[in-house]
Amino acid sequence: MHTRLTSVKAEMASSEHNPKPESGIRVFVRKRRLRKPQVITENIVKVEPQIITENIVKVEPQDQKFGSLPDIEEFAYKKPSISLPLRKSKPISNNNDKTEFKPPSDWVKILEGIREMRSLEDAPVDSMGCEKAGNSLPPKERRFAVLVSSLLSSQTKDNVTHGAIQRLLDNNLLNPETIDTADESAIQKLIYPVGFYTRKASNMKKIAKISLLNYHGDIPNTLEGLLSLPGIGPKMAHLVMNVAWNNVQGICVDTHVHRICNRLGWVPKTKTPEETREALQMWLPKEEWVPINPLLVGFGQTICTPLRPSCGLCSVNGLCPSAFQEATPKKKSRLKTELSES
DNA sequence: CTCCGGCCTA
DNA sequence: TAGGCGGGAG
C-alpha cells in the first residue's frame, strides 16, 4: 500500500523532465473573520465521549529510502549534530472507533457538489499561492524556497508572504548559506510584516543551519525530518512534502478541513487536525489527498464558514448532518437566557 | 489552554 | 477600537 520508496525514487530520477514540477511555491492561506465565537450549542449533538487511551504508537515503516538519492545520500540520515529541540511528534492514539467508523457512502456526491460550488465563486485561496517566486529556481533552491515560504505563510496573507519572499529573493536571502550568515534583524526587516516575524526569522536561521549541517543545503525529504525543523508542524510538513518533493505522505489538514470534515461526519468527532488527518486518511482515496485541501479551504472561506455557515447557499446541505444546526446567537449568552426561557 | 504579531472588520 | 483570525510551541 505504501509505495513511497518507489515514488520518491521515480520522482527524483525524473525530476528534470517530469512535467509536474508544477507550482514552485504554493501556499494556501486562508483568512476568515466573522463574528465572535459564541458558543451556543446546546442542541448540538454531543457524540459519545470516546475513550482515547491507547498507548499504541503507530510507527510507519517508511522513509527508509535514501538509497539512491543523489543529493542527500548519506547526509539525510545523520542525526542533527547541533542540538535543537526535536519535536516530539505526538503519536495519535489509535482510536477504536475509527475501525468501526464508516464513511458516508455519498462522499463522492458531496465532493462533486462542493467542487461545483467552488467553481462558481472565487475564494481567496484561488486567487493565487505564491507559486511564481520559486518556479525559476533550480530544484534544490526551489525546495528551500518552498520550505521558507511555508514557514512564513502561516497566518499571513498571500500577498504579504509573496512580498516577503520576493524581498528575500532580491537580497539573495532565500538559500541556507546566506541566511545562515545574515543578521537575524536583517531577516526580520525583510520578512516584515508577516505574522510572528521575529520568531520566524529565528526559525529561518535555525533551519538554514540544520539544512547546511545535515542536508547539504537541501531540505529534509521525510515527514520526520521536516517536523524536526522549528516552526514546521504537521500542516506545513505535509504541504512541503506535497509541493517540494511531490511526495504525498498525508493530507494537509488545516482548521478548515478539520472543521468541515467534522461537520460532514466524515470523521468521528475529532478534537485536533491531526486526529482528523488520520481518520480521513483511513478511507479517503489517495488521489483526493492533495485536492481536498484547496477544495475545502475555499469552501470553508466562502460557505462553510467557522461560525454561521451559509447552509442556505450550500448545495449539499441535504447530505450534511450538521446543516442548519447552528442557530445564530443573536444575543449575549451570558445573560443566561435558559433561566428566563419561558 | 495561551501566547505570539500583524491586520482587518464589526 | 477591541478582538478574531490560526499554526506552532510551551
Short mmCIF file of C-alpha atoms (C1' of nucleotides) in Angstrom, two decimals:
data_model
loop_
_atom_site.label_atom_id
_atom_site.label_comp_id
_atom_site.label_asym_id
_atom_site.label_seq_id
_atom_site.Cartn_x
_atom_site.Cartn_y
_atom_site.Cartn_z
CA MET A 1 0.00 0.00 0.00
CA HIS A 2 2.74 2.36 0.80
CA THR A 3 4.77 2.79 -2.27
CA ARG A 4 6.66 5.77 -1.16
CA LEU A 5 10.01 4.32 -1.82
CA THR A 6 9.42 3.83 -5.46
CA SER A 7 7.52 7.02 -5.87
CA VAL A 8 10.27 9.07 -4.38
CA LYS A 9 12.88 7.37 -6.42
CA ALA A 10 10.90 7.87 -9.54
CA GLU A 11 10.32 11.46 -8.67
CA MET A 12 13.96 12.07 -8.05
CA ALA A 13 15.05 10.20 -11.10
CA SER A 14 12.75 12.07 -13.39
CA SER A 15 12.67 15.34 -11.63
CA GLU A 16 14.13 17.14 -14.56
CA HIS A 17 11.92 16.09 -17.38
CA ASN A 18 8.96 15.39 -15.27
CA PRO A 19 6.23 17.71 -16.46
CA LYS A 20 4.98 18.24 -12.99
CA PRO A 21 7.35 20.46 -11.16
CA GLU A 22 4.18 22.49 -11.30
CA SER A 23 3.97 25.07 -8.65
CA GLY A 24 7.10 26.37 -7.16
CA ILE A 25 5.72 27.75 -4.02
CA ARG A 26 2.16 27.11 -3.38
CA VAL A 27 0.80 28.22 -0.13
CA PHE A 28 -2.77 28.16 0.76
CA VAL A 29 -3.54 30.94 3.06
CA ARG A 30 -6.97 31.32 4.34
CA LYS A 31 -8.46 34.22 6.03
CA ARG A 32 -11.83 34.37 7.52
CA ARG A 33 -13.07 36.73 10.02
CA LEU A 34 -16.59 36.78 11.17
CA ARG A 35 -18.39 37.27 14.37
CA LYS A 36 -17.19 36.42 17.75
CA PRO A 37 -17.16 32.79 18.72
CA GLN A 38 -20.40 32.46 20.55
CA VAL A 39 -20.78 29.04 21.97
CA ILE A 40 -24.41 28.30 21.74
CA THR A 41 -24.52 24.67 21.12
CA GLU A 42 -26.97 23.22 23.50
CA ASN A 43 -28.72 21.40 20.74
CA ILE A 44 -25.63 20.21 19.04
CA VAL A 45 -25.43 16.53 19.29
CA LYS A 46 -22.75 15.57 21.66
CA VAL A 47 -21.23 12.45 20.37
CA GLU A 48 -20.18 9.83 22.77
CA PRO A 49 -17.24 10.65 24.95
CA GLN A 50 -14.88 8.36 23.30
CA ILE A 51 -12.12 6.88 25.30
CA ILE A 52 -8.79 7.66 23.88
CA THR A 53 -6.38 5.74 25.95
CA GLU A 54 -4.20 3.87 23.63
CA ASN A 55 -0.54 3.64 24.05
CA ILE A 56 -0.15 2.08 20.71
CA VAL A 57 2.43 4.06 18.92
CA LYS A 58 1.95 3.58 15.29
CA VAL A 59 5.30 3.72 13.67
CA GLU A 60 5.05 3.65 9.99
CA PRO A 61 7.68 1.58 8.30
CA GLN A 62 8.57 4.21 5.85
CA ASP A 63 11.05 6.75 4.87
CA GLN A 64 13.95 4.45 4.94
CA LYS A 65 14.67 5.37 1.49
CA PHE A 66 17.57 7.43 0.63
CA GLY A 67 19.26 4.62 -1.16
CA SER A 68 19.71 6.29 -4.46
CA LEU A 69 19.14 9.90 -3.84
CA PRO A 70 21.84 11.90 -5.49
CA ASP A 71 21.98 14.97 -3.33
CA ILE A 72 21.46 13.91 0.17
CA GLU A 73 22.69 10.40 0.00
CA GLU A 74 24.43 9.84 3.26
CA PHE A 75 23.58 13.10 4.86
CA ALA A 76 19.95 12.67 5.24
CA TYR A 77 20.34 10.12 7.89
CA LYS A 78 22.81 11.71 10.15
CA LYS A 79 21.43 12.87 13.37
CA PRO A 80 21.47 16.60 13.58
CA SER A 81 24.82 17.44 15.03
CA ILE A 82 23.58 20.58 16.59
CA SER A 83 21.25 20.28 19.46
CA LEU A 84 17.96 21.79 18.61
CA PRO A 85 14.67 20.98 20.17
CA LEU A 86 13.41 17.93 18.41
CA ARG A 87 9.71 17.96 18.13
CA LYS A 88 8.14 15.11 19.85
CA SER A 89 5.74 14.07 17.22
CA LYS A 90 2.98 13.11 19.48
CA PRO A 91 1.64 9.81 18.26
CA ILE A 92 -2.01 9.95 17.62
CA SER A 93 -3.82 7.42 19.63
CA ASN A 94 -5.23 4.57 17.72
CA ASN A 95 -8.86 5.06 18.30
CA ASN A 96 -11.02 2.00 18.23
CA ASP A 97 -13.98 3.90 16.94
CA LYS A 98 -12.18 4.59 13.76
CA THR A 99 -12.25 1.00 12.76
CA GLU A 100 -15.96 0.89 13.22
CA PHE A 101 -16.42 4.24 11.62
CA LYS A 102 -17.74 4.01 8.13
CA PRO A 103 -17.51 6.96 5.81
CA PRO A 104 -20.67 8.24 4.21
CA SER A 105 -21.47 6.44 1.03
CA ASP A 106 -22.27 9.66 -0.72
CA TRP A 107 -18.98 11.34 -0.15
CA VAL A 108 -18.38 11.45 -3.87
CA LYS A 109 -21.60 13.34 -4.35
CA ILE A 110 -20.67 15.79 -1.65
CA LEU A 111 -17.24 16.29 -3.12
CA GLU A 112 -18.69 16.96 -6.53
CA GLY A 113 -21.21 19.35 -5.08
CA ILE A 114 -18.51 21.28 -3.31
CA ARG A 115 -16.42 21.35 -6.46
CA GLU A 116 -19.31 22.81 -8.33
CA MET A 117 -19.88 25.46 -5.72
CA ARG A 118 -16.21 26.23 -5.74
CA SER A 119 -16.19 26.70 -9.48
CA LEU A 120 -18.86 29.33 -9.24
CA GLU A 121 -17.41 31.83 -6.88
CA ASP A 122 -13.91 32.71 -6.10
CA ALA A 123 -12.37 32.20 -2.76
CA PRO A 124 -9.21 33.90 -1.64
CA VAL A 125 -7.44 30.61 -1.79
CA ASP A 126 -7.97 30.55 -5.51
CA SER A 127 -6.50 33.90 -6.21
CA MET A 128 -3.01 32.64 -6.08
CA GLY A 129 -0.49 30.94 -4.00
CA CYS A 130 2.86 32.48 -4.32
CA GLU A 131 3.87 29.91 -6.79
CA LYS A 132 5.76 32.17 -9.10
CA ALA A 133 8.60 33.01 -6.80
CA GLY A 134 10.30 29.68 -6.75
CA ASN A 135 9.48 28.45 -10.18
CA SER A 136 12.51 29.82 -11.88
CA LEU A 137 14.86 28.36 -9.32
CA PRO A 138 16.78 25.12 -9.68
CA PRO A 139 15.17 22.20 -7.86
CA LYS A 140 17.19 22.41 -4.70
CA GLU A 141 16.77 26.14 -4.30
CA ARG A 142 13.16 25.81 -5.19
CA ARG A 143 12.61 23.29 -2.45
CA PHE A 144 14.24 25.54 0.07
CA ALA A 145 12.09 28.40 -1.14
CA VAL A 146 9.01 26.25 -0.71
CA LEU A 147 10.02 25.47 2.83
CA VAL A 148 10.68 29.08 3.75
CA SER A 149 7.53 30.18 2.03
CA SER A 150 5.51 27.68 4.00
CA LEU A 151 7.14 28.84 7.19
CA LEU A 152 6.30 32.45 6.50
CA SER A 153 2.86 31.84 5.12
CA SER A 154 1.17 30.55 8.21
CA GLN A 155 -1.37 33.11 9.08
CA THR A 156 -0.23 35.66 6.67
CA LYS A 157 -1.98 36.85 3.60
CA ASP A 158 -0.71 35.66 0.30
CA ASN A 159 0.46 38.99 -0.96
CA VAL A 160 2.31 39.69 2.26
CA THR A 161 4.01 36.32 2.12
CA HIS A 162 4.82 36.82 -1.51
CA GLY A 163 6.28 40.23 -0.85
CA ALA A 164 8.47 38.85 1.89
CA ILE A 165 9.68 36.01 -0.33
CA GLN A 166 10.37 38.46 -3.11
CA ARG A 167 12.42 40.67 -0.83
CA LEU A 168 14.36 37.69 0.42
CA LEU A 169 14.98 36.68 -3.16
CA ASP A 170 16.06 40.16 -4.16
CA ASN A 171 18.54 40.23 -1.33
CA ASN A 172 19.81 36.77 -2.06
CA LEU A 173 18.49 35.54 1.25
CA LEU A 174 16.48 32.61 0.06
CA ASN A 175 19.14 29.98 0.45
CA PRO A 176 20.60 28.41 3.55
CA GLU A 177 24.12 29.71 3.06
CA THR A 178 23.25 33.38 3.08
CA ILE A 179 20.54 33.04 5.65
CA ASP A 180 22.98 31.35 7.94
CA THR A 181 25.38 34.25 7.80
CA ALA A 182 22.83 37.02 7.66
CA ASP A 183 21.84 39.10 10.60
CA GLU A 184 18.67 37.94 12.19
CA SER A 185 17.49 41.52 12.47
CA ALA A 186 18.02 41.94 8.73
CA ILE A 187 15.84 38.94 8.09
CA GLN A 188 13.26 40.35 10.42
CA LYS A 189 13.14 43.57 8.47
CA LEU A 190 12.85 41.78 5.18
CA ILE A 191 10.02 39.48 6.10
CA TYR A 192 8.03 42.08 7.98
CA PRO A 193 5.05 42.30 8.16
CA VAL A 194 4.40 38.60 8.11
CA GLY A 195 2.88 37.30 11.28
CA PHE A 196 5.29 36.35 14.03
CA TYR A 197 8.17 37.70 12.02
CA THR A 198 10.64 37.68 14.90
CA ARG A 199 10.01 34.07 15.65
CA LYS A 200 10.04 33.17 12.01
CA ALA A 201 13.31 34.97 11.43
CA SER A 202 14.82 32.99 14.26
CA ASN A 203 13.38 29.79 12.87
CA MET A 204 14.74 30.62 9.45
CA LYS A 205 18.25 30.83 10.77
CA LYS A 206 17.92 27.60 12.69
CA ILE A 207 16.50 25.87 9.65
CA ALA A 208 19.30 27.21 7.49
CA LYS A 209 21.88 25.81 9.86
CA ILE A 210 20.20 22.45 10.03
CA SER A 211 19.97 22.41 6.28
CA LEU A 212 23.66 23.07 5.88
CA LEU A 213 24.83 20.71 8.57
CA ASN A 214 22.62 17.79 7.82
CA TYR A 215 21.10 18.06 4.40
CA HIS A 216 23.78 19.59 2.20
CA GLY A 217 21.80 22.75 1.93
CA ASP A 218 18.71 20.91 0.89
CA ILE A 219 15.58 20.34 2.91
CA PRO A 220 14.61 17.08 4.60
CA ASN A 221 12.72 14.78 2.33
CA THR A 222 10.87 12.97 5.05
CA LEU A 223 7.99 13.94 7.22
CA GLU A 224 10.04 13.30 10.32
CA GLY A 225 12.84 15.43 9.05
CA LEU A 226 10.54 18.31 8.26
CA LEU A 227 8.77 18.03 11.58
CA SER A 228 12.07 18.28 13.36
CA LEU A 229 12.52 21.77 11.99
CA PRO A 230 11.49 24.59 14.28
CA GLY A 231 8.29 26.23 13.19
CA ILE A 232 7.26 23.38 10.94
CA GLY A 233 4.30 21.45 12.28
CA PRO A 234 2.14 18.75 10.75
CA LYS A 235 0.20 21.01 8.44
CA MET A 236 3.21 22.64 6.86
CA ALA A 237 5.20 19.43 6.82
CA HIS A 238 2.60 17.71 4.69
CA LEU A 239 2.31 20.75 2.49
CA VAL A 240 6.05 20.80 1.90
CA MET A 241 6.16 17.08 1.23
CA ASN A 242 3.46 17.54 -1.37
CA VAL A 243 4.79 20.63 -3.06
CA ALA A 244 8.53 20.40 -2.66
CA TRP A 245 9.01 16.67 -3.03
CA ASN A 246 5.84 15.78 -4.86
CA ASN A 247 5.53 13.02 -2.33
CA VAL A 248 2.14 12.66 -0.74
CA GLN A 249 2.65 11.33 2.74
CA GLY A 250 -0.59 12.54 4.17
CA ILE A 251 -3.39 15.02 3.92
CA CYS A 252 -2.65 18.63 4.66
CA VAL A 253 -5.28 19.32 7.27
CA ASP A 254 -5.86 22.82 8.48
CA THR A 255 -8.70 24.16 10.54
CA HIS A 256 -10.99 24.39 7.54
CA VAL A 257 -10.51 20.78 6.58
CA HIS A 258 -10.76 19.86 10.24
CA ARG A 259 -13.98 21.76 10.78
CA ILE A 260 -15.73 20.71 7.58
CA CYS A 261 -14.88 17.06 7.91
CA ASN A 262 -16.38 17.09 11.36
CA ARG A 263 -19.50 18.83 10.17
CA LEU A 264 -19.95 16.39 7.35
CA GLY A 265 -19.45 13.44 9.64
CA TRP A 266 -16.55 12.34 7.51
CA VAL A 267 -14.57 11.57 10.61
CA PRO A 268 -15.57 10.51 14.08
CA LYS A 269 -15.65 13.50 16.34
CA THR A 270 -12.09 14.69 16.38
CA LYS A 271 -10.51 17.29 18.53
CA THR A 272 -7.38 18.17 16.64
CA PRO A 273 -6.47 18.48 12.98
CA GLU A 274 -4.01 15.65 13.42
CA GLU A 275 -6.74 13.31 14.54
CA THR A 276 -8.82 14.44 11.61
CA ARG A 277 -5.97 13.73 9.26
CA GLU A 278 -5.51 10.20 10.49
CA ALA A 279 -9.21 9.47 10.43
CA LEU A 280 -9.65 10.93 6.98
CA GLN A 281 -6.74 9.04 5.58
CA MET A 282 -8.37 5.83 6.69
CA TRP A 283 -10.92 5.96 3.94
CA LEU A 284 -10.37 8.84 1.55
CA PRO A 285 -8.77 7.59 -1.64
CA LYS A 286 -5.27 8.83 -2.04
CA GLU A 287 -6.00 10.63 -5.27
CA GLU A 288 -8.06 13.04 -3.25
CA TRP A 289 -5.48 13.69 -0.58
CA VAL A 290 -3.97 16.68 -2.31
CA PRO A 291 -7.01 18.33 -3.91
CA ILE A 292 -9.08 18.00 -0.76
CA ASN A 293 -7.19 20.83 0.90
CA PRO A 294 -7.70 23.69 -1.55
CA LEU A 295 -11.20 22.44 -2.17
CA LEU A 296 -12.32 22.52 1.44
CA VAL A 297 -10.32 25.59 2.30
CA GLY A 298 -12.08 27.57 -0.39
CA PHE A 299 -15.39 26.08 0.63
CA GLY A 300 -14.69 27.00 4.23
CA GLN A 301 -13.84 30.54 3.28
CA THR A 302 -16.97 31.21 1.32
CA ILE A 303 -19.79 28.99 2.51
CA CYS A 304 -18.98 26.57 5.28
CA THR A 305 -17.58 29.29 7.47
CA PRO A 306 -16.40 28.71 11.03
CA LEU A 307 -19.48 30.13 12.60
CA ARG A 308 -22.70 30.94 10.90
CA PRO A 309 -22.11 28.81 7.87
CA SER A 310 -24.25 29.70 4.89
CA CYS A 311 -26.08 26.43 4.77
CA GLY A 312 -28.78 28.04 2.68
CA LEU A 313 -26.27 28.57 -0.09
CA CYS A 314 -24.80 25.13 0.17
CA SER A 315 -25.90 22.71 -2.49
CA VAL A 316 -25.12 19.68 -0.40
CA ASN A 317 -26.96 20.76 2.71
CA GLY A 318 -29.29 17.83 2.22
CA LEU A 319 -26.39 15.48 2.70
CA CYS A 320 -24.82 17.27 5.62
CA PRO A 321 -25.73 16.07 9.09
CA SER A 322 -24.82 19.45 10.51
CA ALA A 323 -26.79 21.59 8.11
CA PHE A 324 -28.72 24.41 9.74
CA GLN A 325 -27.85 23.10 13.13
CA GLU A 326 -26.05 26.04 14.50
CA ALA A 327 -28.56 28.62 15.50
CA THR A 328 -27.36 32.13 15.14
CA PRO A 329 -26.57 33.54 18.51
CA LYS A 330 -28.34 36.83 18.42
CA LYS A 331 -27.70 37.91 21.93
CA LYS A 332 -25.15 37.56 24.55
CA SER A 333 -25.36 34.18 26.04
CA ARG A 334 -24.05 35.35 29.33
CA LEU A 335 -27.48 36.57 30.23
CA LYS A 336 -28.39 33.03 30.95
CA THR A 337 -31.40 33.01 28.78
CA GLU A 338 -32.20 29.49 29.80
CA LEU A 339 -33.29 30.76 33.18
CA SER A 340 -35.95 33.02 31.86
CA GLU A 341 -36.69 30.85 28.91
CA SER A 342 -40.42 30.61 29.23
"C1'" DC B 1 -5.05 26.47 27.03
"C1'" DT B 2 -2.23 30.58 25.98
"C1'" DC B 3 0.75 33.29 23.55
"C1'" DC B 4 2.90 35.05 19.51
"C1'" DG B 5 2.28 39.63 15.68
"C1'" DG B 6 0.09 41.89 12.27
"C1'" DC B 7 -4.20 43.04 10.03
"C1'" DC B 8 -8.92 43.60 9.13
"C1'" DT B 9 -13.65 44.17 10.43
"C1'" DA B 10 -17.71 44.67 13.09
"C1'" DT C 1 -11.01 50.13 18.75
"C1'" DA C 2 -11.39 45.61 20.73
"C1'" DG C 3 -10.93 41.29 19.39
"C1'" DG C 4 -11.00 37.44 15.88
"C1'" DC C 5 -8.02 35.14 12.95
"C1'" DG C 6 -4.90 30.39 13.29
"C1'" DG C 7 -0.24 27.31 13.02
"C1'" DG C 8 3.18 26.07 16.16
"C1'" DA C 9 5.19 25.58 20.72
"C1'" DG C 10 5.34 25.58 25.65
#
